[in-house]
Amino acid sequence: MKRLEFTIEINAPKEKIWQSLWKDASYRNWASVFCEGTYAKSNWNEGDSIYFLSADGRGMNSVIEKKVENQYMAFQHISEMKDYEPQPVDEAASEWSGSMEIYELIPNESSITLKVLMDTLEKYIEYFETTFPKALDRVKELSEIN
């Protein structure tokens, strides 16, 4: 497992960036960079489940480990989703179960740095190093719209 780090500078208030990240319509917009039709199903409360799903019901069963409004969100990934249902941790999932995905908004003098830390398996590093910056560019666009 390797931890990747991605950052982008955004010229918008942290509240607007937060909404761009987690509000349903904008989340679907930027997350579609990874897989068209991706969405999240959750009540967005710390300690509760969150399901990251594609249109065909596949995805990731996770938990919101920590949430600080307009500042910090951490997901712990548990297992896969199939047919819109969380699956038990099987041998394949045990390789990455417990991995983290963390979003942090860090104020600067004239902008906000969005920093993302993400644990991934070696075989997915190249994909995420190519795709995650595109997703963050989309978050920046959504956040900087007046």
Coordinates of C-alpha atoms in Angstrom, one line a residue:
M1 CA 0.0 0.0 0.0
K2 CA 1.3 3.4 -0.9
R3 CA 0.0 6.8 0.2
L4 CA -0.4 9.3 -2.6
E5 CA -0.7 13.1 -2.1
F6 CA -2.4 15.6 -4.4
T7 CA -2.8 19.3 -3.9
I8 CA -4.3 22.2 -5.8
E9 CA -4.7 25.9 -5.0
I10 CA -8.2 27.2 -5.2
N11 CA -9.3 30.9 -5.2
A12 CA -12.6 30.5 -3.4
P13 CA -13.9 30.5 0.2
K14 CA -13.4 27.2 2.0
E15 CA -17.2 26.9 2.4
K16 CA -17.7 27.0 -1.4
I17 CA -14.9 24.4 -1.9
W18 CA -16.5 22.2 0.7
Q19 CA -19.8 22.4 -1.1
S20 CA -18.1 21.6 -4.4
L21 CA -16.6 18.5 -2.9
W22 CA -19.6 17.1 -1.1
K23 CA -22.9 18.5 -2.4
D24 CA -24.5 15.8 -4.5
A25 CA -24.6 17.5 -7.9
S26 CA -21.0 18.9 -7.8
Y27 CA -19.7 15.6 -6.2
R28 CA -21.2 13.7 -9.2
N29 CA -19.6 16.2 -11.5
W30 CA -16.0 15.9 -10.3
A31 CA -16.2 12.2 -9.4
S32 CA -17.3 11.3 -12.9
V33 CA -13.7 11.8 -13.9
F34 CA -13.0 8.5 -12.2
C35 CA -16.1 6.7 -13.5
E36 CA -19.1 8.2 -15.3
G37 CA -22.2 8.1 -13.2
T38 CA -20.3 7.9 -9.8
Y39 CA -22.2 9.2 -6.8
A40 CA -22.1 8.9 -3.0
K41 CA -24.9 7.7 -0.7
S42 CA -24.6 8.8 2.9
N43 CA -26.0 11.1 5.5
W44 CA -22.5 12.6 5.7
N45 CA -22.1 12.3 9.5
E46 CA -18.9 11.3 11.2
G47 CA -18.9 7.6 12.1
D48 CA -21.6 6.7 9.6
S49 CA -21.3 4.6 6.4
I50 CA -20.8 6.1 3.0
Y51 CA -21.2 4.2 -0.2
F52 CA -19.3 5.3 -3.3
L53 CA -21.3 3.9 -6.2
S54 CA -21.3 3.7 -10.0
A55 CA -24.5 3.5 -12.0
D56 CA -24.3 -0.3 -12.1
G57 CA -24.2 -0.6 -8.3
R58 CA -20.5 -1.4 -7.9
G59 CA -18.2 0.7 -5.7
M60 CA -16.7 1.1 -2.3
N61 CA -18.2 0.6 1.2
S62 CA -16.6 3.1 3.5
V63 CA -17.0 4.9 6.8
I64 CA -16.6 8.6 7.5
E65 CA -13.9 8.4 10.1
K66 CA -13.6 12.1 10.8
K67 CA -15.4 15.2 9.6
V68 CA -14.7 18.8 10.5
E69 CA -17.1 21.0 8.5
N70 CA -15.4 23.2 5.9
Q71 CA -12.0 21.8 6.8
Y72 CA -11.4 18.0 7.0
M73 CA -13.0 14.8 5.8
A74 CA -11.5 11.3 6.2
F75 CA -12.9 8.1 4.8
Q76 CA -11.8 4.6 5.7
H77 CA -12.5 2.1 2.9
I78 CA -13.8 -1.2 4.1
S79 CA -15.0 -3.4 1.3
E80 CA -16.5 -3.5 -2.2
M81 CA -20.1 -2.8 -3.2
K82 CA -21.9 -5.1 -5.6
D83 CA -25.6 -4.8 -6.6
Y84 CA -25.7 -1.7 -4.3
E85 CA -24.9 -3.9 -1.3
P86 CA -21.7 -3.9 0.9
Q87 CA -19.8 -7.1 0.5
P88 CA -17.8 -9.0 3.2
V89 CA -14.1 -8.4 3.3
D90 CA -12.8 -11.2 1.1
E91 CA -9.2 -12.1 0.3
A92 CA -8.9 -9.4 -2.5
A93 CA -10.4 -6.7 -0.4
S94 CA -8.2 -7.6 2.6
E95 CA -5.3 -6.1 0.6
W96 CA -6.8 -2.6 0.9
S97 CA -9.4 -2.8 3.6
G98 CA -8.7 -0.1 6.1
S99 CA -7.1 2.2 3.5
M100 CA -7.7 5.9 4.0
E101 CA -8.8 8.8 1.7
I102 CA -8.4 12.2 3.4
Y103 CA -9.4 15.7 2.2
E104 CA -8.1 18.8 3.9
L105 CA -8.7 22.5 3.2
I106 CA -5.7 24.6 4.3
P107 CA -6.1 28.4 4.2
N108 CA -3.2 30.5 2.7
E109 CA -2.9 34.3 2.4
S110 CA -4.9 34.5 -0.8
S111 CA -6.2 31.0 -1.6
I112 CA -7.1 27.6 -0.1
T113 CA -5.0 24.5 -0.6
L114 CA -7.0 21.4 -1.1
K115 CA -4.8 18.5 -0.1
V116 CA -5.8 14.9 -0.7
L117 CA -4.1 11.9 0.8
M118 CA -5.0 8.5 -0.5
D119 CA -3.8 5.0 0.2
T120 CA -3.7 2.7 -2.8
L121 CA -2.3 -0.5 -4.1
E122 CA 0.8 -0.4 -6.4
K123 CA -1.3 -1.5 -9.4
Y124 CA -3.5 1.6 -9.2
I125 CA -0.8 4.2 -8.6
E126 CA -0.4 5.2 -12.2
Y127 CA -4.2 5.5 -12.7
F128 CA -4.7 7.7 -9.7
E129 CA -1.6 9.9 -10.5
T130 CA -3.1 10.5 -13.9
T131 CA -6.8 10.8 -13.0
F132 CA -6.8 12.5 -9.5
P133 CA -5.3 15.8 -10.8
K134 CA -8.1 16.0 -13.4
A135 CA -10.7 15.5 -10.7
L136 CA -9.1 18.3 -8.6
D137 CA -9.0 20.6 -11.6
R138 CA -12.8 20.0 -11.8
V139 CA -13.3 20.8 -8.1
K140 CA -11.3 24.0 -8.7
E141 CA -13.5 25.0 -11.6
L142 CA -16.7 24.3 -9.7
S143 CA -15.4 26.2 -6.6
E144 CA -14.2 29.3 -8.5
I145 CA -17.5 29.8 -10.5
N146 CA -19.1 33.1 -9.3

